[in-house]
Short mmCIF file of C-alpha atoms in Angstrom, two decimals:
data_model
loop_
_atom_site.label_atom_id
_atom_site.label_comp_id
_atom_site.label_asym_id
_atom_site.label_seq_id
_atom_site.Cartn_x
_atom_site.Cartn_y
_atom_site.Cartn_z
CA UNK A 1 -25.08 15.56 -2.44
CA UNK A 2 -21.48 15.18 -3.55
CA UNK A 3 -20.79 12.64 -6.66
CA UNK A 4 -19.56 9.59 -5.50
CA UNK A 5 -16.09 8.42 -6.77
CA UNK A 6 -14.79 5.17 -5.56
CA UNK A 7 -17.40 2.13 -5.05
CA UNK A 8 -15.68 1.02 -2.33
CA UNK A 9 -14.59 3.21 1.13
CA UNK A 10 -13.99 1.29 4.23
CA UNK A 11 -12.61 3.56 7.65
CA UNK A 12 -13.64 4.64 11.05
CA UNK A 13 -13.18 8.11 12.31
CA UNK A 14 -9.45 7.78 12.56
CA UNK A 15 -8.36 5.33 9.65
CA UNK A 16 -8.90 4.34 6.15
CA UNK A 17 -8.67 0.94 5.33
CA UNK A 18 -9.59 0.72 2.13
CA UNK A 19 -10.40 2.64 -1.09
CA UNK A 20 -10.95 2.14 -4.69
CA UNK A 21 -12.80 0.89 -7.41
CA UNK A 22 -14.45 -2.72 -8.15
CA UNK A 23 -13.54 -4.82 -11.58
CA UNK A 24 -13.01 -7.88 -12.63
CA UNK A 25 -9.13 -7.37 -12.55
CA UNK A 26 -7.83 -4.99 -9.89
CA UNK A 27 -4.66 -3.99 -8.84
CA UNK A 28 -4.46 -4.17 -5.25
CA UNK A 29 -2.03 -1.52 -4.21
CA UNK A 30 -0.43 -1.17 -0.72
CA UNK A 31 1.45 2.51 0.55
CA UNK A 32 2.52 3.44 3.60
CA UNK A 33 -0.57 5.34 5.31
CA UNK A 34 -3.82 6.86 3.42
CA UNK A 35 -3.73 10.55 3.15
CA UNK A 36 -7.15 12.26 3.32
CA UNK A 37 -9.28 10.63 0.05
CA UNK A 38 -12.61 9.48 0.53
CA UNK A 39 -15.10 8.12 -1.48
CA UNK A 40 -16.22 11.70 -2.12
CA UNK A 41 -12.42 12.93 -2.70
CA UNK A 42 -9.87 12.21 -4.31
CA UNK A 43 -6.11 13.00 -4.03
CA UNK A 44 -2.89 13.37 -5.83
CA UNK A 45 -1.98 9.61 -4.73
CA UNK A 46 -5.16 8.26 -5.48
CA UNK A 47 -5.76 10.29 -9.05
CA UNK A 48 -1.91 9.09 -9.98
CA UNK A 49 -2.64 5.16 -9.17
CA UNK A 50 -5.51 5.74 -11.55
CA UNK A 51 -3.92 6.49 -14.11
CA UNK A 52 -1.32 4.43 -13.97
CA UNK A 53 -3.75 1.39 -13.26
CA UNK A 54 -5.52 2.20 -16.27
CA UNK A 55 -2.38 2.67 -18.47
CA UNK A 56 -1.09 -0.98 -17.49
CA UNK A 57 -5.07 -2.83 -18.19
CA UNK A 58 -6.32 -2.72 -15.07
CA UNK A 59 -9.93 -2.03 -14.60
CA UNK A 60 -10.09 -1.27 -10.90
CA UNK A 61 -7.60 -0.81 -7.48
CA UNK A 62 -7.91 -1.21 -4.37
CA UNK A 63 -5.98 1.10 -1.66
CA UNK A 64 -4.42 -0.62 0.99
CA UNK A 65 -1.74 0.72 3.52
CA UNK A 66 1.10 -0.55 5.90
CA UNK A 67 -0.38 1.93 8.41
CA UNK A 68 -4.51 2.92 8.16
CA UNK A 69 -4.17 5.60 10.25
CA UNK A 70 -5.37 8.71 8.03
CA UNK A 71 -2.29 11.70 7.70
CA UNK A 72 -0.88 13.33 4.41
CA UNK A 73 2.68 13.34 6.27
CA UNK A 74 4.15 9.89 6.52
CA UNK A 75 5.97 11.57 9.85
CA UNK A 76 2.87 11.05 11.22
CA UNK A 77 2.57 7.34 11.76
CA UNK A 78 1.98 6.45 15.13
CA UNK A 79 5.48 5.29 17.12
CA UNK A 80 3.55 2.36 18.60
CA UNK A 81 1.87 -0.69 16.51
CA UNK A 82 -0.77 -0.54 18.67
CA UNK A 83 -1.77 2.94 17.46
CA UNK A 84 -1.80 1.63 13.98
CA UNK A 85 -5.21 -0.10 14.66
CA UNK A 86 -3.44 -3.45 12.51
CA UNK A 87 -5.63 -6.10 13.87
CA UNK A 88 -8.57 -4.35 12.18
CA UNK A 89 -6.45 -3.20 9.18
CA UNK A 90 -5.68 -7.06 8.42
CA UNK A 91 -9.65 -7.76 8.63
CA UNK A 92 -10.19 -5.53 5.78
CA UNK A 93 -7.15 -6.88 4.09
CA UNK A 94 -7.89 -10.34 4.06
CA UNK A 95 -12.04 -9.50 2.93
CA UNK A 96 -10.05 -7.73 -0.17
CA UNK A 97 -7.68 -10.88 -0.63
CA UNK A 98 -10.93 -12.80 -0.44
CA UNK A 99 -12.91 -11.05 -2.98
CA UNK A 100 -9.58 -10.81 -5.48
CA UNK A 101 -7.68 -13.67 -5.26
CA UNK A 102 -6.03 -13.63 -8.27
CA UNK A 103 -5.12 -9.60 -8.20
CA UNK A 104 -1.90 -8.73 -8.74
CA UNK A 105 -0.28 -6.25 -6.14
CA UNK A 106 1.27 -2.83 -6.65
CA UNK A 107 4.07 -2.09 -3.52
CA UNK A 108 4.57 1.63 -3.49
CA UNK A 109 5.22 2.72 0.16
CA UNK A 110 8.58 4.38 -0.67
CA UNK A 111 11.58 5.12 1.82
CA UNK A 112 8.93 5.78 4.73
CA UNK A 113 9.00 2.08 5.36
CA UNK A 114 12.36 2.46 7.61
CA UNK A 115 10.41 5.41 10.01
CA UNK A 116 8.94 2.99 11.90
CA UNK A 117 10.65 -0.37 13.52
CA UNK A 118 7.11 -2.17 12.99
CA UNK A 119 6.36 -2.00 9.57
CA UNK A 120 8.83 -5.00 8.29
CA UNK A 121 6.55 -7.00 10.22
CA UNK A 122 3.44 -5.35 9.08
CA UNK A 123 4.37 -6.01 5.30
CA UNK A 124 4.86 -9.62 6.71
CA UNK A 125 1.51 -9.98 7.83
CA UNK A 126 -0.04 -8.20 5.06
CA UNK A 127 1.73 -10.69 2.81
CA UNK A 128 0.70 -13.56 4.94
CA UNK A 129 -2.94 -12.79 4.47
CA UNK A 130 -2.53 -12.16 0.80
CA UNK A 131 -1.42 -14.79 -0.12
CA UNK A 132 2.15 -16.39 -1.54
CA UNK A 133 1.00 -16.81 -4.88
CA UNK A 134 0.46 -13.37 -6.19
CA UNK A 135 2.38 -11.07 -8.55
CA UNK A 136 3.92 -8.27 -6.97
CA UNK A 137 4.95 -5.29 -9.21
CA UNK A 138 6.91 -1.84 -8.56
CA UNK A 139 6.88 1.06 -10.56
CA UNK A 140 9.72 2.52 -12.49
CA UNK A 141 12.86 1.84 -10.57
CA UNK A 142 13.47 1.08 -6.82
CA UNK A 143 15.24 3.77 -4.63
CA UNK A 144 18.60 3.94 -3.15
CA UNK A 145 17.97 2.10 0.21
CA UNK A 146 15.85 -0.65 -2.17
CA UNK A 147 12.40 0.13 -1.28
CA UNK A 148 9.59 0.42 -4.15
CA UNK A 149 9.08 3.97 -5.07
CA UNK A 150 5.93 6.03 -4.20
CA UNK A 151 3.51 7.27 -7.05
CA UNK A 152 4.06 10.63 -6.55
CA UNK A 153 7.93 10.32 -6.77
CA UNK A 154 8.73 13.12 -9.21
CA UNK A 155 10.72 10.12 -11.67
CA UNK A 156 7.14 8.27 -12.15
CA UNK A 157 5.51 9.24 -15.01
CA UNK A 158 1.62 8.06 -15.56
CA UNK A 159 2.50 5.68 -17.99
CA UNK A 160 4.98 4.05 -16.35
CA UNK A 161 5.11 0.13 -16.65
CA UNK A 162 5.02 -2.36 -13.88
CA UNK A 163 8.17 -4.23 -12.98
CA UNK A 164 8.32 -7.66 -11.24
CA UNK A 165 8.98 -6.99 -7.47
CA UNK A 166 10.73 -9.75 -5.65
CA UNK A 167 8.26 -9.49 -1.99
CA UNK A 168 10.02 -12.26 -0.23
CA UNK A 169 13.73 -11.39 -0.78
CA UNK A 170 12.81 -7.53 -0.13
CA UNK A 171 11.15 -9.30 3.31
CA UNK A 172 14.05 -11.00 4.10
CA UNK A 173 16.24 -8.47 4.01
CA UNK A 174 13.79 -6.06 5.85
CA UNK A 175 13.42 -8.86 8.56
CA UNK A 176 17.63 -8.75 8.86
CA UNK A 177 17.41 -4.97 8.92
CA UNK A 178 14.56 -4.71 11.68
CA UNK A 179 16.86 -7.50 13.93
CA UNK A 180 20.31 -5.19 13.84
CA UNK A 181 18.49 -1.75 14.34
CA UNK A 182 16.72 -3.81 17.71
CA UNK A 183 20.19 -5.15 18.84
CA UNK A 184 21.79 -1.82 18.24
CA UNK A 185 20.44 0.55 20.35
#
């Protein structure tokens, strides 16, 4: 029987919803679509967040995507929101907001937020059912085209400390973006 690594593991045969560990003060953290971690696994994502969490006095995370559907290649999102199981993704979201609702939240989905038209309106959601009051943090620096950077970006180091992240201005803007790239075409 393999060790078990992360208390909590919520997904169906196609998605992961949710991974991480329980505390009393968790960072909820939200990229753009699980790789292939399980409770029983970890990966170079999951084992970065870690340490990063632990560096900044956090005692626990909890995994959350734009996207649940389970692929290491961000390339891989499904085209259509439907594909994305969301509906179910935002159940599991909001039980997490429920059980933490004073966590602070980590964005780190990275430029693969602009591969799919949907997802501006998938961070809305996921912000809606979070909650307006939170603290929302980035690491390092954001990238060129604005977006927070990914953990694995070669310019994070593991001790990097969290900066304030502005969620409704970067929503905003995304929300402007999504409406020209729809009346473009």
């Amino acid at each position: 029987m393999q060790k078990i690594l992360f208390d909590t593991y919520e997904y169906n045969d196609k998605c992961r919803f949710v991974l991480g560990n329980n505390g009393k003060n968790p960072l909820i953290c939200i990229g753009i679509n699980p790789s292939n971690a399980t409770n029983q696994r970890s990966d170079k994502t999951i084992a970065k967040i870690q340490k990063i969490i632990q560096y900044n006095g956090y005692d626990g995370f909890m995994m959350i995507n734009l996207c649940s559907k389970i692929s290491p290649y961000p390339k891989d999102i499904p085209y259509k929101l439907a594909d994305c199981y969301h509906n179910e993704n935002l159940r599991h979201i909001e039980n997490v907001s429920k059980k933490y609702p004073n966590s602070d939240v980590l964005a780190c989905w990275g430029n693969s937020f602009y591969m799919r038209e949907y997802l501006p309106q998938i961070l809305l959601d996921i912000v809606n059912k979070l909650g307006k009051h939170r603290k929302w943090f980035y690491l390092k620096d954001l990238t060129k085209k604005g977006n927070p950077r990914h953990p694995l970006a070669r310019y994070i180091p593991f001790n990097s400390e969290l900066k304030i992240f502005d969620i409704h201005s970067y929503i905003a803007k995304n929300q402007y973006v999504k409406s020209l790239s729809c009346h473009t075409k």
